[in-house]
Coordinates of N, CA and C in Angstrom, one line a residue:
X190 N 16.9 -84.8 -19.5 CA 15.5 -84.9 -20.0 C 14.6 -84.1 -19.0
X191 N 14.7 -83.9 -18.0 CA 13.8 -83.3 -17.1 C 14.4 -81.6 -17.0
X192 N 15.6 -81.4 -17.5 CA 15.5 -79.8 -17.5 C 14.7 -79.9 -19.1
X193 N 14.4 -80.2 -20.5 CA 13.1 -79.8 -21.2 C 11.7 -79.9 -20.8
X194 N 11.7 -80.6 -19.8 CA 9.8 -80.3 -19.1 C 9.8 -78.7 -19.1
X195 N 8.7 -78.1 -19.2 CA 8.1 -77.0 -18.5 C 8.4 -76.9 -17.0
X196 N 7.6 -78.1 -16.3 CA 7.8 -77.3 -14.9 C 9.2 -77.5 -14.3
X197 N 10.2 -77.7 -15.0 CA 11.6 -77.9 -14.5 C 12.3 -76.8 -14.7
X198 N 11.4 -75.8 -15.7 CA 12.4 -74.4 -16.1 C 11.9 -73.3 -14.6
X199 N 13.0 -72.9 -14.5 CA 13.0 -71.7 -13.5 C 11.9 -70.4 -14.0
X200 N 11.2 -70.1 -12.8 CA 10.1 -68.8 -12.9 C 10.6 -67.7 -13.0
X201 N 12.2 -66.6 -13.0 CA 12.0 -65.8 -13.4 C 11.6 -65.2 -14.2
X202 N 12.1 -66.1 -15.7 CA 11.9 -65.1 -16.8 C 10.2 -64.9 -17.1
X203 N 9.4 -65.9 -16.3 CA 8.1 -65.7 -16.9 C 7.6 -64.4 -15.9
X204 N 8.3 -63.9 -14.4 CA 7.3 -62.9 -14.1 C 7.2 -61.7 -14.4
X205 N 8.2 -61.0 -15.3 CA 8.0 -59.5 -15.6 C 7.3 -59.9 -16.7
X206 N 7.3 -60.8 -17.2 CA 5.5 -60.9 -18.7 C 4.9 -60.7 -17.5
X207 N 4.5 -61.6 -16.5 CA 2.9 -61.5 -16.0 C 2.7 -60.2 -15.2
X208 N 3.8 -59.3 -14.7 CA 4.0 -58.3 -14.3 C 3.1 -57.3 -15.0
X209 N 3.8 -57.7 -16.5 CA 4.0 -56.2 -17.5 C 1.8 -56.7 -17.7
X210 N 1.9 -57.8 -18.0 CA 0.5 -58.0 -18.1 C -0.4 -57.2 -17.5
X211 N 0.0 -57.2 -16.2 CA -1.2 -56.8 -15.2 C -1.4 -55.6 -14.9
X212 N 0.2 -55.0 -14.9 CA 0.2 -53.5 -15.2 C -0.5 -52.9 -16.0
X213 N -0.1 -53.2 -17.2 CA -1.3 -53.0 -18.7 C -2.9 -53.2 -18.3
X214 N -3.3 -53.8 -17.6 CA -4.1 -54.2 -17.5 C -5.3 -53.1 -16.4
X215 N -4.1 -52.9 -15.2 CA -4.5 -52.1 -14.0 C -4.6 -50.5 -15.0
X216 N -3.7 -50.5 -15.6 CA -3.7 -48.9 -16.0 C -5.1 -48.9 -17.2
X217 N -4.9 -49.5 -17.8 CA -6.6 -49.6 -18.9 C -7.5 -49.3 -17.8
X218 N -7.9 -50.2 -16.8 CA -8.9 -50.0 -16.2 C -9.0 -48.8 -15.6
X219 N -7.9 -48.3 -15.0 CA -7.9 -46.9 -14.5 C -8.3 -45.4 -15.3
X220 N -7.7 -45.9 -17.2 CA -7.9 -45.1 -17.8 C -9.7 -45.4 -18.2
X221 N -10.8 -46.6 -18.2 CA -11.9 -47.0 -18.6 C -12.5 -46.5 -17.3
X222 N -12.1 -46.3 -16.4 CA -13.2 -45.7 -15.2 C -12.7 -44.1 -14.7
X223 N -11.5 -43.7 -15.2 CA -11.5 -42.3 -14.8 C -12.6 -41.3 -15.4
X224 N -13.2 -41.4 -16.3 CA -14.5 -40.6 -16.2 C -15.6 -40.3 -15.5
X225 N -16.1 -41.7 -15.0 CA -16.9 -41.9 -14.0 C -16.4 -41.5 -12.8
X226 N -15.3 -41.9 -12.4 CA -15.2 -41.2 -11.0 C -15.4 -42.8 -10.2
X227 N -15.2 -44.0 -10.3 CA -15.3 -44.9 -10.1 C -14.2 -45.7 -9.8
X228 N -13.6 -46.5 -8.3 CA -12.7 -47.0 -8.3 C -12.7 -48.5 -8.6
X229 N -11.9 -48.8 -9.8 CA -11.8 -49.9 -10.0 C -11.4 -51.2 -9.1
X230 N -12.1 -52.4 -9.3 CA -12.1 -53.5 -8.2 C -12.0 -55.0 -9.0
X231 N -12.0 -55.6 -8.3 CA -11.2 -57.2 -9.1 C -13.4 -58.2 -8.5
X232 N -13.2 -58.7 -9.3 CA -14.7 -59.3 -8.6 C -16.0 -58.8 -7.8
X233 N -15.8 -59.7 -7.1 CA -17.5 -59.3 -6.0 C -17.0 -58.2 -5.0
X234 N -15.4 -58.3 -4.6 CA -15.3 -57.7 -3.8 C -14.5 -56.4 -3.9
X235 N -14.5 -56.1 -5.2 CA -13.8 -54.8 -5.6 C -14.9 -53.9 -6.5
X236 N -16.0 -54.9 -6.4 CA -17.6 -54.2 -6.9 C -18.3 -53.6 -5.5
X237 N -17.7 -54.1 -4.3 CA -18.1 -53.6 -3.1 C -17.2 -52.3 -2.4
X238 N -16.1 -52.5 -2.8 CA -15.0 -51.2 -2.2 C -15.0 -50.0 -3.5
X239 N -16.3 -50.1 -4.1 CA -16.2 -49.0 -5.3 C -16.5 -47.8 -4.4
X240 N -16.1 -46.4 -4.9 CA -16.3 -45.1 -4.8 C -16.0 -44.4 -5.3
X241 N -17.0 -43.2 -5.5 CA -17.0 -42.1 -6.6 C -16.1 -40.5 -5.9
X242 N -15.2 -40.3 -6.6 CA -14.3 -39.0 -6.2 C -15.1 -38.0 -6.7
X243 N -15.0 -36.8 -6.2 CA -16.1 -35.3 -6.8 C -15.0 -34.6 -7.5
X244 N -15.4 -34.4 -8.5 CA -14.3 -33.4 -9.4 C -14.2 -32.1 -9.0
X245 N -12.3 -31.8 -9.0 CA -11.8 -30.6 -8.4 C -12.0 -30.0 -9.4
X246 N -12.1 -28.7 -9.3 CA -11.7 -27.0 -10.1 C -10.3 -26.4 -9.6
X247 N -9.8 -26.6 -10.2 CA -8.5 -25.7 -10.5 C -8.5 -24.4 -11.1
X248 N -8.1 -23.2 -10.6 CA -8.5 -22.0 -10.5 C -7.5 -20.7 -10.6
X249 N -7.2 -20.3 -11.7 CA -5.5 -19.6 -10.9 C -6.1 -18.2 -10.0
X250 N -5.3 -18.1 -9.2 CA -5.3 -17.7 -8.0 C -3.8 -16.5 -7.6
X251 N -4.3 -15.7 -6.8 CA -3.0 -14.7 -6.0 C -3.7 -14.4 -4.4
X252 N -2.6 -14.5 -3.8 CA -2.7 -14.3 -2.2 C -1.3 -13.4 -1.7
X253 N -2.1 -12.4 -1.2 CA -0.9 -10.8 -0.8 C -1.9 -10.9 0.3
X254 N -1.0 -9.7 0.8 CA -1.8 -8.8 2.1 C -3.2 -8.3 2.1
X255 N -4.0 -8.4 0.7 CA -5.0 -7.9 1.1 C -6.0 -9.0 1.0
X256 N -5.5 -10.3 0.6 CA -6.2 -11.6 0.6 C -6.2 -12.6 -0.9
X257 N -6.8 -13.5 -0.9 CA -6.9 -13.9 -2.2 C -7.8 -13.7 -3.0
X258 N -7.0 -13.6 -4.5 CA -8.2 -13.0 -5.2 C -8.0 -14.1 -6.1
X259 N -9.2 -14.5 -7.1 CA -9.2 -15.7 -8.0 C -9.2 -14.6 -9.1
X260 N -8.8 -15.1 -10.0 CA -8.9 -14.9 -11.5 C -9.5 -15.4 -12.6
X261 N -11.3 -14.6 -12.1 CA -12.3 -15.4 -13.3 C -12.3 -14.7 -14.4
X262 N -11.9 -14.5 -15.9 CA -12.0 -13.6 -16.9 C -13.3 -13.3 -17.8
X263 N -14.4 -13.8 -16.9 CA -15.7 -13.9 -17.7 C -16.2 -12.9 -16.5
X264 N -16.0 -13.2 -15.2 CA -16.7 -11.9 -14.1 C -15.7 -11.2 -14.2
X265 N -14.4 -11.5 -14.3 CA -13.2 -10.6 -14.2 C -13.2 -8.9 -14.7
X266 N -14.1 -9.2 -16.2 CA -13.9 -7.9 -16.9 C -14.7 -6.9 -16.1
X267 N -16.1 -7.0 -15.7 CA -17.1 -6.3 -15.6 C -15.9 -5.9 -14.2
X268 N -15.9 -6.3 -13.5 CA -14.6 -5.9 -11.6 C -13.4 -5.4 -12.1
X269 N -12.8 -5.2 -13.2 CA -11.8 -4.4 -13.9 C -12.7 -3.2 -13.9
X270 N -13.6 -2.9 -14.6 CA -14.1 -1.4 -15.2 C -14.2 -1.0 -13.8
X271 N -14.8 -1.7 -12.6 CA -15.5 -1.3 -11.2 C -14.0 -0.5 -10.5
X272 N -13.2 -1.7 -10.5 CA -12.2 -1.7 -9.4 C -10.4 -1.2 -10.2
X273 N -10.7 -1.5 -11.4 CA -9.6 -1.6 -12.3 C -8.5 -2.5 -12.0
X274 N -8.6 -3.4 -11.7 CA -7.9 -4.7 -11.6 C -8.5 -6.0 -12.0
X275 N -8.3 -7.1 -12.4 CA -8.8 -8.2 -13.1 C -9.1 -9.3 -11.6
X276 N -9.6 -10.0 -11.8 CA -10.2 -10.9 -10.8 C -11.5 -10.3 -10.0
X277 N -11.5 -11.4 -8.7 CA -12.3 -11.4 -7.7 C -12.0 -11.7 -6.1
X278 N -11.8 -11.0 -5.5 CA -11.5 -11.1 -4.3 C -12.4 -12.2 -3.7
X279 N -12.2 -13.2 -3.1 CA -12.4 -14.5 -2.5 C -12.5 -14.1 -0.8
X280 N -11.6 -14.4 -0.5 CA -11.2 -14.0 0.8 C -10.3 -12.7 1.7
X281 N -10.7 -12.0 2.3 CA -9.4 -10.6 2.5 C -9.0 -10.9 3.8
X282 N -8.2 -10.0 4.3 CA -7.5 -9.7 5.4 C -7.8 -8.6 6.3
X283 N -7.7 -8.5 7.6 CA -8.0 -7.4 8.6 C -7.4 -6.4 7.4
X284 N -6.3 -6.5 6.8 CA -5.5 -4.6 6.5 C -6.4 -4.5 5.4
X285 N -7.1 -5.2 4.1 CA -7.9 -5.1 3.3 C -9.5 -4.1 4.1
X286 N -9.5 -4.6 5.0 CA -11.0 -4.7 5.7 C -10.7 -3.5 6.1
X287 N -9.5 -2.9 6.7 CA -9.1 -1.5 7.3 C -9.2 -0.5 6.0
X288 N -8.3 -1.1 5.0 CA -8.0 0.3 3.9 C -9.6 0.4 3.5
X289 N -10.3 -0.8 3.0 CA -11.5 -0.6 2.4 C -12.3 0.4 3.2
X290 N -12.8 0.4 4.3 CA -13.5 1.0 5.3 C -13.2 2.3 5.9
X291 N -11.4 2.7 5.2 CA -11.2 4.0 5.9 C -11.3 5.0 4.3
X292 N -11.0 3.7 3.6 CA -11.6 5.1 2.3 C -12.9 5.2 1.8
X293 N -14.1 4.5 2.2 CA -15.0 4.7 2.4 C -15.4 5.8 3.7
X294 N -15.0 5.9 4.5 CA -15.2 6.9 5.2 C -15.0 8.4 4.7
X295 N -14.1 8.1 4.3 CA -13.5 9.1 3.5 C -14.0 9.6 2.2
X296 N -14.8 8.9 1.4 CA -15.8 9.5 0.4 C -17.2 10.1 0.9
X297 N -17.4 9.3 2.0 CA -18.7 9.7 2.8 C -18.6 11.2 3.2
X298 N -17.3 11.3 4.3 CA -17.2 12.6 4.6 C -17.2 13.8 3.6
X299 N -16.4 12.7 2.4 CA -16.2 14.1 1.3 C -17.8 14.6 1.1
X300 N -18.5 13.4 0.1 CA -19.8 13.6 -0.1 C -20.6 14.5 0.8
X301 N -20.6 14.1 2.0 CA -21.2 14.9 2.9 C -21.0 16.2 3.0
X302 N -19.5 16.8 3.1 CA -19.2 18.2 2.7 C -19.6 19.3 1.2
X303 N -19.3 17.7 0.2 CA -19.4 18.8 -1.2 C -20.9 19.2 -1.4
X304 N -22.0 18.2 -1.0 CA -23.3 18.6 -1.1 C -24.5 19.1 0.3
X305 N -23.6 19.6 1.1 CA -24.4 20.3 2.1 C -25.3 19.6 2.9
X306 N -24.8 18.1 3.0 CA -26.0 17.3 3.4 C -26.2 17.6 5.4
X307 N -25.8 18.6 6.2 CA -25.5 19.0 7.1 C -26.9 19.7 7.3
X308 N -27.0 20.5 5.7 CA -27.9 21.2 6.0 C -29.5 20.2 5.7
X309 N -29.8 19.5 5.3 CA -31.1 19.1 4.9 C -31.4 18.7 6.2
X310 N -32.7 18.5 6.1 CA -33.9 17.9 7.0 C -33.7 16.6 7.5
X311 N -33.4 16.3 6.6 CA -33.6 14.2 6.7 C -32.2 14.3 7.7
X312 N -30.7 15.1 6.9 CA -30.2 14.5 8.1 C -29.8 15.3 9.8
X313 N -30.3 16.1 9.9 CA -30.8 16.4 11.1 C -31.4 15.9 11.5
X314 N -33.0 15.2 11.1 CA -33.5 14.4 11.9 C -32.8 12.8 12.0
X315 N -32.3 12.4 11.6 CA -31.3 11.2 11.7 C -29.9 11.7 12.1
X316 N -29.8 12.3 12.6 CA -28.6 12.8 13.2 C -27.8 12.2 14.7
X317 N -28.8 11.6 15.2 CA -28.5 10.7 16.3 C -27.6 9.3 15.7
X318 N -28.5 8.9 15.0 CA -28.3 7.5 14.7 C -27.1 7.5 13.5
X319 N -27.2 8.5 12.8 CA -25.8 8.9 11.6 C -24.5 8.8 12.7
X320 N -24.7 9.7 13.7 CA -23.2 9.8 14.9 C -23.0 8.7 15.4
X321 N -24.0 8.1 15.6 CA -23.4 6.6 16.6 C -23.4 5.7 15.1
X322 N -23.3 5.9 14.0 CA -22.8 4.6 13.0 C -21.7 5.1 13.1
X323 N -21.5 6.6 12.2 CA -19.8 7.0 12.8 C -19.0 6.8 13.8
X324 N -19.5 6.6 15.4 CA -18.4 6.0 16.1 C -18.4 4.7 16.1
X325 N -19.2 3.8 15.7 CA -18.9 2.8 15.6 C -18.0 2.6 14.6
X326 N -18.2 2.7 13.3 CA -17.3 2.5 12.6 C -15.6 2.9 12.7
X327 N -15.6 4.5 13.8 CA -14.3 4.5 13.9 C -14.0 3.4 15.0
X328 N -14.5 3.5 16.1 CA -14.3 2.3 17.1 C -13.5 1.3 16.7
X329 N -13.9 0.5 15.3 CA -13.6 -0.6 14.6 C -12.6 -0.1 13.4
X330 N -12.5 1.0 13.1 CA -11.2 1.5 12.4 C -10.1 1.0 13.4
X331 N -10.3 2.3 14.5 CA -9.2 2.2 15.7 C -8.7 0.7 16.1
X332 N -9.1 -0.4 16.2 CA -9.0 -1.9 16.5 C -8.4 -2.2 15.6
X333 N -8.8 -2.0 13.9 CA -7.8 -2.7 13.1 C -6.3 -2.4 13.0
X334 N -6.8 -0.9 13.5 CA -5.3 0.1 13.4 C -4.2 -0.5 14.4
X335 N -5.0 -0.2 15.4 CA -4.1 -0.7 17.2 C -3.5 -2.5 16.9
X336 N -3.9 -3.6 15.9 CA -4.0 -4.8 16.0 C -2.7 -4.3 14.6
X337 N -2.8 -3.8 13.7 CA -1.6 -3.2 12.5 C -0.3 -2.9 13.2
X338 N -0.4 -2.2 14.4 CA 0.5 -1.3 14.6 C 1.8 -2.3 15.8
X339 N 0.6 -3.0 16.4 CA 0.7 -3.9 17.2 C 2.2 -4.8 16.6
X340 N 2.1 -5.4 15.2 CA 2.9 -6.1 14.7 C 4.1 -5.3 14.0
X341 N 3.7 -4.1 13.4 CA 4.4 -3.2 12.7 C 5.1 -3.6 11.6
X342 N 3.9 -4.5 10.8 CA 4.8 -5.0 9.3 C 4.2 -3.7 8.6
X343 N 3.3 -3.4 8.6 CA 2.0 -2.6 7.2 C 2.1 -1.1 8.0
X344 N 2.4 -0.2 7.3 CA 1.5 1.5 7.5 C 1.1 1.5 6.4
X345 N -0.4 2.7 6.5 CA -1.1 3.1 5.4 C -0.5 4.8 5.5
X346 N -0.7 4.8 4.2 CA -0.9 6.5 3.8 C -1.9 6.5 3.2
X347 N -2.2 8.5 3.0 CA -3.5 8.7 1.9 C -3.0 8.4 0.9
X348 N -3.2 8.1 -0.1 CA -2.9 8.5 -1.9 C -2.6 9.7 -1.6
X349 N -1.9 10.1 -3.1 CA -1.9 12.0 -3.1 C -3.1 12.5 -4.0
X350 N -3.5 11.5 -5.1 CA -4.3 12.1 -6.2 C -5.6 11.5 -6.1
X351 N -5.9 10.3 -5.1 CA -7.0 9.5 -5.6 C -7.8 9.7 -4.1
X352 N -8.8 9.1 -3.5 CA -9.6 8.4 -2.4 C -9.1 6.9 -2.7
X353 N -7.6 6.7 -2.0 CA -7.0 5.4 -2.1 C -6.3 5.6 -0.8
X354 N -6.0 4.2 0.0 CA -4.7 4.0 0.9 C -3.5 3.7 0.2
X355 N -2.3 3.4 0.5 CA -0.9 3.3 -0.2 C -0.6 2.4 1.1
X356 N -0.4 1.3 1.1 CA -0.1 0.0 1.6 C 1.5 0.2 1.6
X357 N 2.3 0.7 2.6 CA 4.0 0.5 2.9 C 4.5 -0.5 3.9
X358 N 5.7 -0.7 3.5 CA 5.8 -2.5 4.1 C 7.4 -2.4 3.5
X359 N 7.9 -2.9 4.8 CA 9.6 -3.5 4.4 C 9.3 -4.9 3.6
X360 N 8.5 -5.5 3.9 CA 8.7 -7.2 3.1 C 8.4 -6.7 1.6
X361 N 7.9 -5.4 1.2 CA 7.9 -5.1 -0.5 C 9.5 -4.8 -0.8
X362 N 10.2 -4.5 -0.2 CA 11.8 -3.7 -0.7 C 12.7 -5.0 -0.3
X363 N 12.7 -5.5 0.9 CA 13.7 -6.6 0.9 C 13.4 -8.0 1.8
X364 N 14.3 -8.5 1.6 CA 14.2 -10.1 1.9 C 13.2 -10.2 3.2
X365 N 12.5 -11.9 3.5 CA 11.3 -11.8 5.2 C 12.3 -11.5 6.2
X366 N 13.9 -12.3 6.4 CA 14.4 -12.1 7.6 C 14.7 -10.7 7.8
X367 N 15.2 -9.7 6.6 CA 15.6 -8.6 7.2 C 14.7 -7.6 7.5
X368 N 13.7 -8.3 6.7 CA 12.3 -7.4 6.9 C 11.8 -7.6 8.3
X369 N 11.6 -8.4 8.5 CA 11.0 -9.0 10.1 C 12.2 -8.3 11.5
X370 N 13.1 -8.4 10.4 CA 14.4 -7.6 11.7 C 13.8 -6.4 11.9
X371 N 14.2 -5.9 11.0 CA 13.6 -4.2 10.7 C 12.4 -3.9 11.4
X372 N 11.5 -4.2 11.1 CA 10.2 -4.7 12.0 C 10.3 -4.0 13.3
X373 N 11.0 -5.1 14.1 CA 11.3 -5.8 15.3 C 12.5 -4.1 15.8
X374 N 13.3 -3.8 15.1 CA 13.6 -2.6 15.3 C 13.0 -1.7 15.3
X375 N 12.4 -1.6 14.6 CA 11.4 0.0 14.6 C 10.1 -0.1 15.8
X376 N 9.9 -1.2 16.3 CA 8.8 -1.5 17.4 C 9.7 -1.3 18.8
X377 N 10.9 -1.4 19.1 CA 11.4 -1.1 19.7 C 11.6 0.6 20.4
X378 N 11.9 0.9 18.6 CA 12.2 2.4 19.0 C 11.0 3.0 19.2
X379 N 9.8 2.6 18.5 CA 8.5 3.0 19.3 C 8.1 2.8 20.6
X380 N 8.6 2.0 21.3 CA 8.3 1.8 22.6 C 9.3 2.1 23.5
X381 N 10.3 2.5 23.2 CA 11.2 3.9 23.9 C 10.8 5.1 24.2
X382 N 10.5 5.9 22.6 CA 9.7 6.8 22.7 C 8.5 7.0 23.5
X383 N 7.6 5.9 23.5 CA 6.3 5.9 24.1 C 6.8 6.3 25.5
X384 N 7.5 5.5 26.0 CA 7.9 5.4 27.3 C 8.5 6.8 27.9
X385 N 9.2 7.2 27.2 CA 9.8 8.4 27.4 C 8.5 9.6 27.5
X386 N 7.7 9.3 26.6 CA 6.7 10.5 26.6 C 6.1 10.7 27.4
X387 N 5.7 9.2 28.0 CA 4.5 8.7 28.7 C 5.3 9.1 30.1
X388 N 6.4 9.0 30.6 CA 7.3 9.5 31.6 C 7.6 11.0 31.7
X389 N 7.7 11.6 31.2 CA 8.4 13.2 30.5 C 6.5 13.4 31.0
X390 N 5.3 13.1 30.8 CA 4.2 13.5 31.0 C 3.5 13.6 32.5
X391 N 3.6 12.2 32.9 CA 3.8 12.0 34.3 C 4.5 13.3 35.0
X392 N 5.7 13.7 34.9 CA 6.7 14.2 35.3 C 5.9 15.6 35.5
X393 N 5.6 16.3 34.2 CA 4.9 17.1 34.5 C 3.3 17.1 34.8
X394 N 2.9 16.0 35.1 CA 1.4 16.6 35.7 C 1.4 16.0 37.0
X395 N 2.4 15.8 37.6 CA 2.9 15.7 39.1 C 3.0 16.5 39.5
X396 N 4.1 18.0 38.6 CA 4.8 19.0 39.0 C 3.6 20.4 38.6
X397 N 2.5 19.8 38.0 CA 1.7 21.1 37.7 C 0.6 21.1 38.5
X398 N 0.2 22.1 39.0 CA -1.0 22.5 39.8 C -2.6 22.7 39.4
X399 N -3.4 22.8 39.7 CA -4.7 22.7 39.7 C -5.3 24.5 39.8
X400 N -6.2 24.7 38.9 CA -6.3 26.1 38.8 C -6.7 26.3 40.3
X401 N -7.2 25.2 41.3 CA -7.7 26.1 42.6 C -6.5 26.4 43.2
X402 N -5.5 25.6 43.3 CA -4.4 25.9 43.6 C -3.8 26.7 43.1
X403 N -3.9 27.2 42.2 CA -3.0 28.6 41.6 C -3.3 29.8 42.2
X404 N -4.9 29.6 42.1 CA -5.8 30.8 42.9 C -5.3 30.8 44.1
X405 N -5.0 29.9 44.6 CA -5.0 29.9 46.5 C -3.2 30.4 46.4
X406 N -2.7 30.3 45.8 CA -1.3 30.9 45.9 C -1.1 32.0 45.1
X407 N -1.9 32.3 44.2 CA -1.7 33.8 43.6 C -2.5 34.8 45.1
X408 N -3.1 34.2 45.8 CA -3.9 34.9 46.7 C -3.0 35.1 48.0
X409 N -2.6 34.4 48.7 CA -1.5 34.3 49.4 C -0.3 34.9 49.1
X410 N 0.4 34.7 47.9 CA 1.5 35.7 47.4 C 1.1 37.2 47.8
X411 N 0.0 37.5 47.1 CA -0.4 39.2 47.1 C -0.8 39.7 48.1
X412 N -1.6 38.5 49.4 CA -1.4 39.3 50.6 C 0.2 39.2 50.9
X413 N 0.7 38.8 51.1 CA 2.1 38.9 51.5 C 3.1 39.4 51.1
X414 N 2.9 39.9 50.2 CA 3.6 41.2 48.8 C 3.1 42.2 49.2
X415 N 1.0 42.3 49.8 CA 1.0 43.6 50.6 C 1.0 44.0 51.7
X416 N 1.6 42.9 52.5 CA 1.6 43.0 54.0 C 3.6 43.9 53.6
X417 N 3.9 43.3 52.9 CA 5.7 43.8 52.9 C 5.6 45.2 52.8
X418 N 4.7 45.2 52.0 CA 4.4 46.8 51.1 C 3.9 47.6 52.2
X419 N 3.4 47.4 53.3 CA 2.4 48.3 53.8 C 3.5 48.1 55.4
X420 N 3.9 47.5 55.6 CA 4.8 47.4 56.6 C 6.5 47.9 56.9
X421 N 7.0 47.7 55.6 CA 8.3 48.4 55.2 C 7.9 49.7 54.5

């Protein structure tokens, strides 16, 4: 008689109901406040631990060597006609910062040659201040270059047809380890060479003389060539 009471039956089978209950119950709520941005709470005290999350943007996106660019297709088109590529550059890279700046220089100079701007007034009289923007700017070419070369993943070339750099790189042809080997080899053989040159140079401006010193021994030779002459 006492296993038909209620409280004499065993609690498992009742807790995956009150499980499934609550679950059901948690997830409604989750799905009734995810709009708001509100964390749902049980009483006084889960009306106190509320907080509002800020909604993300998700964005498709690409990140290479010259930085990341997002892909907005409403500003995208008008930076296609500009740049002829789709997106927006976000954030770049020293080698971006380098190519961008050396082919700008490089239209400048053109410009400056094709229309005779050497010859006008204005820039003669700004002629001070034009030279020292040009070495600054190379100044800071030379740094990105020296800081490129330094690692020896990236060389630039000219284009052949455009005012463009051409970005060369082992990590575009094959795998990071053998690329990074490669790397690591070719920086080697650069600093052989260097070394050699830099020695082989030494070597000769040890062994070469000073025009006064040439004089003073072309001078001394010819008395002594005419003392032979005048004596024999």
């Amino acid at each position: 008689m006492e296993a038909d009471t209620p409280d004499a039956q065993p609690s498992r089978p009742i807790r995956p109901c009150v499980q499934k209950r609550k679950l059901c119950a948690s997830v409604s709520l989750v799905i009734k406040t995810h709009g708001t941005g509100e964390q749902p709470g049980c009483g006084q005290e889960g009306a106190k631990d509320r907080f509002k999350v800020g909604k993300k943007k998700c964005r498709l996106g690409v990140r290479n060597e010259h930085g990341t660019r997002v892909f907005d297709f409403r500003k995208g088109e008008q930076d296609a006609l500009k740049w002829g590529h789709m997106g927006i550059m976000l954030k770049t890279t020293s080698l971006e910062r380098e190519v961008s700046l050396n082919v700008e220089m490089r239209i400048m100079s053109e410009y400056v040659q094709r229309f005779g701007m050497r010859k006008w007034d204005a820039y003669k009289e700004n002629r001070e201040s034009i030279n020292n923007t040009i070495i600054f700017l190379t100044q800071k070419l030379e740094r990105y270059r020296d800081r490129r070369l330094k690692f020896g993943l990236f060389y630039l070339a000219p284009h052949p047809t455009r005012m463009d750099m051409i970005v060369l790189s082992h990590l575009k042809n094959m795998p990071l380890k053998e690329a990074l080997r490669r790397s690591r080899q070719e920086l080697e053989k650069r600093k052989c060479i260097l070394e050699k040159y830099n020695s082989s140079k030494g070597a000769t401006a040890s062994t070469s003389f000073s025009p006064i010193s040439k004089l003073v021994i072309y001078t001394v030779s010819s008395m002594i060539l005419g003392c032979i002459i005048l004596f024999c």
